[in-house]
XYZ file of C-alpha atoms in Angstrom:
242
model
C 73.589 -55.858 -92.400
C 76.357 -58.378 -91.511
C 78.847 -56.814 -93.208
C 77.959 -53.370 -91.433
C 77.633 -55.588 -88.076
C 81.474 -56.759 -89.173
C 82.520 -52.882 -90.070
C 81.175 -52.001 -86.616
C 82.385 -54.641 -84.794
C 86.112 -53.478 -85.840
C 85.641 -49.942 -85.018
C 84.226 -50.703 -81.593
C 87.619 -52.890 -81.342
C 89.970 -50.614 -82.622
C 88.819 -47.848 -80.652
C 87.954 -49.588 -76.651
C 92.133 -50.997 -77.578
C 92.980 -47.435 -78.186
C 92.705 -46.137 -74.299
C 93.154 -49.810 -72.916
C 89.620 -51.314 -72.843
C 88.082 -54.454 -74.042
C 85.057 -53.320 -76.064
C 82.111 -55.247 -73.922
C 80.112 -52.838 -73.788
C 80.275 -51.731 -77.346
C 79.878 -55.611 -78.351
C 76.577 -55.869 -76.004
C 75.583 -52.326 -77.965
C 75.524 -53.872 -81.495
C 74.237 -57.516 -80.434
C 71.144 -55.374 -79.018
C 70.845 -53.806 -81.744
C 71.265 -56.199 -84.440
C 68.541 -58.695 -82.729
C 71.292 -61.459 -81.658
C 69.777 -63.997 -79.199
C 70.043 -62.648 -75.648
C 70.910 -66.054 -74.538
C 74.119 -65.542 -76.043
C 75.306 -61.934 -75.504
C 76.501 -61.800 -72.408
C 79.066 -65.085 -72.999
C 79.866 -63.868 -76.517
C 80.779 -60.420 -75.424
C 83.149 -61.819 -72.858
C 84.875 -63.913 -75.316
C 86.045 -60.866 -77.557
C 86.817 -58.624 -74.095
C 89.907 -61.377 -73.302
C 91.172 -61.253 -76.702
C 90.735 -57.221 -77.282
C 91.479 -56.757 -73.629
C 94.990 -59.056 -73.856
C 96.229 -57.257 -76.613
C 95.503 -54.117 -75.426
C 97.227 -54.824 -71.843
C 100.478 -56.714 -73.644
C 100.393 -53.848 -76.053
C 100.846 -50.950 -72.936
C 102.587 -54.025 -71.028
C 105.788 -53.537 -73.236
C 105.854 -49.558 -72.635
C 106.358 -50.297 -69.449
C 103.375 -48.463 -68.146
C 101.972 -51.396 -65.898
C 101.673 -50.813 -61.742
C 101.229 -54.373 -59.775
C 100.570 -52.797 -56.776
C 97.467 -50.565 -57.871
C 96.005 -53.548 -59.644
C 96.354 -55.479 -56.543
C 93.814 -54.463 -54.376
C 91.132 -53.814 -57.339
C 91.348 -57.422 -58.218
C 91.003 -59.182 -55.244
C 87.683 -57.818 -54.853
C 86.369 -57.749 -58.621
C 87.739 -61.071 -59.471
C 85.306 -63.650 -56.671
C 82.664 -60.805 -57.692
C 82.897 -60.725 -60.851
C 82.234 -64.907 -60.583
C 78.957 -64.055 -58.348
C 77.558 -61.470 -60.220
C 78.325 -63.726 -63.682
C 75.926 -66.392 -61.660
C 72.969 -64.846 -61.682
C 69.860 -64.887 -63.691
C 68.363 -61.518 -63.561
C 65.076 -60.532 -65.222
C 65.463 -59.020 -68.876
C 63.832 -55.858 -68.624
C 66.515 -55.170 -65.782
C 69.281 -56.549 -67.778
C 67.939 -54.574 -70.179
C 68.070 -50.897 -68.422
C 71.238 -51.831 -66.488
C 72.938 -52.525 -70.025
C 71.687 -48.861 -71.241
C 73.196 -46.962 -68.310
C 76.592 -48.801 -69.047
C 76.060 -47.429 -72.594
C 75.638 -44.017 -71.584
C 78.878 -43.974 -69.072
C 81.178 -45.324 -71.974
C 79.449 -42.575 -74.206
C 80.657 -39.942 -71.652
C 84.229 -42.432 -71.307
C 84.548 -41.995 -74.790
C 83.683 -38.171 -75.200
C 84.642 -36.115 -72.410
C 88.114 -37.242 -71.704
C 89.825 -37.340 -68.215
C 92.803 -35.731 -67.407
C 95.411 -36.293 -64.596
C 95.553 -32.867 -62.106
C 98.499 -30.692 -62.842
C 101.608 -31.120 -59.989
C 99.244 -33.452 -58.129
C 101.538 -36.494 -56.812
C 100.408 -39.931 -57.636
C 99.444 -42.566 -54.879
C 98.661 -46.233 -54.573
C 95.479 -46.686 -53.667
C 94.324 -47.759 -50.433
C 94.142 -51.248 -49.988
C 90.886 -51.648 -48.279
C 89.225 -49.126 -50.267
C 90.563 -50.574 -53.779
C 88.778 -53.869 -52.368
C 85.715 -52.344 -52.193
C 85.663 -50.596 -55.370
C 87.133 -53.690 -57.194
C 84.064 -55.595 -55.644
C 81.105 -53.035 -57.009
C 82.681 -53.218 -59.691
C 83.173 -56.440 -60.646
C 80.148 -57.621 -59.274
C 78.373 -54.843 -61.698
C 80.509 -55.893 -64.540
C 79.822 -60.209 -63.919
C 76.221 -59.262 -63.669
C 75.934 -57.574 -66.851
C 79.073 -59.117 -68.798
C 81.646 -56.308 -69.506
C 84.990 -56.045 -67.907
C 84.560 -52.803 -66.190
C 87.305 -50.735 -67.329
C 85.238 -47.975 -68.413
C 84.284 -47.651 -64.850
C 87.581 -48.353 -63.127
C 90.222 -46.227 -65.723
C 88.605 -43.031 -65.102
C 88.341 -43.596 -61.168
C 92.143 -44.257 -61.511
C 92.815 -40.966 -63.230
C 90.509 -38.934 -61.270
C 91.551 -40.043 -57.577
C 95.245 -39.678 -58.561
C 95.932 -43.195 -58.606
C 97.495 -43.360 -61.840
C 97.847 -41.423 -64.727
C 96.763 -41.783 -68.171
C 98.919 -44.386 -70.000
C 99.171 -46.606 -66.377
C 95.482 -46.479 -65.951
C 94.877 -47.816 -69.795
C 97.478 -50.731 -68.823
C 95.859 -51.387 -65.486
C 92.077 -51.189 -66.793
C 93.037 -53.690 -69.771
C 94.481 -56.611 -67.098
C 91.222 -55.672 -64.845
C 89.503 -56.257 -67.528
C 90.931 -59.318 -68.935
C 90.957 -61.189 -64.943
C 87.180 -60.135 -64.683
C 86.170 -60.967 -68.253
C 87.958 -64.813 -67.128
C 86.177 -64.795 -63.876
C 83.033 -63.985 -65.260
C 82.913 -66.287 -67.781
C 83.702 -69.484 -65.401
C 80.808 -67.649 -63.909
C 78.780 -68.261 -66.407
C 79.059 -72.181 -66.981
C 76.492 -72.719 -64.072
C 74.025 -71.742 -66.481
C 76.167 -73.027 -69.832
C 78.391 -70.804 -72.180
C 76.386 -69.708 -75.110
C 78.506 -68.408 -78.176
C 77.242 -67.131 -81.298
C 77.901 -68.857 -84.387
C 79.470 -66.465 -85.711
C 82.084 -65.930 -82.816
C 85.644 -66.979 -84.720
C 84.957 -64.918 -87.417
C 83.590 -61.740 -84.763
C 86.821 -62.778 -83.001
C 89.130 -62.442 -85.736
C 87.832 -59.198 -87.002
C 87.899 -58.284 -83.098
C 91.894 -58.992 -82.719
C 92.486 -57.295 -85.780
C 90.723 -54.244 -84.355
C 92.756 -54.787 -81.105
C 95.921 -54.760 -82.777
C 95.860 -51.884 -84.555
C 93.617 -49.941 -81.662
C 96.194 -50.795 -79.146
C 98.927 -49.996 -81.562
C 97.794 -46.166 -82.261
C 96.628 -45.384 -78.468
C 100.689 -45.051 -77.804
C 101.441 -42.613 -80.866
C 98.038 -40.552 -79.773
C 96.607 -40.639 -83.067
C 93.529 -38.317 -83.729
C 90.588 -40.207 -83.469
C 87.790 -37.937 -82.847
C 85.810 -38.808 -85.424
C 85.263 -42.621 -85.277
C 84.632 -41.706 -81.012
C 81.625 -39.653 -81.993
C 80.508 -42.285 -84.755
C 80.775 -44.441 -82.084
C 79.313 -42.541 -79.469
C 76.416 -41.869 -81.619
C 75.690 -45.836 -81.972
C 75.778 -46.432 -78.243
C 73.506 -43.494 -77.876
C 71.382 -45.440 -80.364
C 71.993 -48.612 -78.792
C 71.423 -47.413 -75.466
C 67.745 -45.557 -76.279
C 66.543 -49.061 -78.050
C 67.302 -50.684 -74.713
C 65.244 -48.584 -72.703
C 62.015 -47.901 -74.580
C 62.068 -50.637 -77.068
């Protein structure tokens, strides 16, 4: 079971990296469903999001596909959010059924891909609305311990804010900045790591490497999406009735 946990672990790595995402979610998935120790989840996940999440945004970084000034506005509002929501305590059945739902929207992240509008011009995004969003969201995100890119990259394609490679670029810094934030968070109530983090950590860059690597060449990987899809879906249902 640890070596499948391992297995996993990579694919959920390799596959977040591909389209500029950490992985928290994915890493939450398998911890719930592998019995780790709540207590630990939440800080653990974060740990592997700046690693995954850094390699990812360095990896897109040196395309040249990065935008300041539509990360701007998202961040000052996720980042002091991200630190509040990170803060709380929140009972474990709710933890528990927000978790799920976060499952579920990187299932549909993962399957049903977004495209940018044909001929539609891009624009920056408003500053005082990219405040707001960056402040659901990273108060969401700090509250449940992801990074929120699975929320944020498809907003970013959808409103015409940026297209496909700058919104993987732009969602892996968001990411990384929130997944910092909400960690600091987190030492109110102590940083609980898994004993098993360096070698979940290792596996996890090596993942992030090679994920981040073959999201620029557009390699076909339908297959490992719906294997896993299918383990969030898993994850996800275990969450809510188990």
């Amino acid at each position: 079971m640890e070596l499948f946990f391992i297995i996993t672990l990579f694919i959920v790595a390799f596959l977040y990296a591909s389209i500029g995402h950490g992985g928290a979610s994915g890493y939450l998935a398998l911890m719930a469903m592998f019995g780790i120790e709540a207590i630990t989840m939440r800080s653990s996940a974060l740990i592997l999001n700046l690693f995954v999440a850094g390699i990812a945004f360095y990896s897109y970084y040196k395309g040249g596909y990065f935008k300041w000034k539509i990360l701007l506005p998202f961040i000052i509002g996720s980042m002091p959010a991200a630190f509040l929501g990170a803060k709380l305590t929140i009972d474990p059945s709710i933890y528990k059924i927000s978790l799920g739902f976060c499952l579920l929207i990187a299932v549909a992240r993962m399957l049903i891909p977004v495209k940018n509008k044909k001929n539609k011009p891009l624009i920056a995004p408003n500053m005082l609305i990219g405040i707001t969003v960056g402040f659901i969201v990273g108060f969401f995100s700090g509250m449940i311990g992801i990074g929120g890119g699975i929320i944020l990259s498809p907003l970013l394609i959808v409103f015409g804010w940026a297209n496909l490679k700058e919104a993987a670029t732009i969602s892996a810094g968001f990411i990384w900045l929130n997944s910092a934030t909400g960690l600091l968070g987190t030492l109110s109530s102590g940083v609980h790591l898994s004993s098993m983090i360096i070698p979940w950590i290792l596996v996890a860059l090596i993942g992030g490497f090679l994920g981040s690597w073959s999201g620029s060449f557009k390699f076909s990987l339908s297959t490992l999406r719906y294997v896993l899809a299918s383990v969030l879906v898993m994850a996800s249902f275990k969450l809510f009735f188990v």
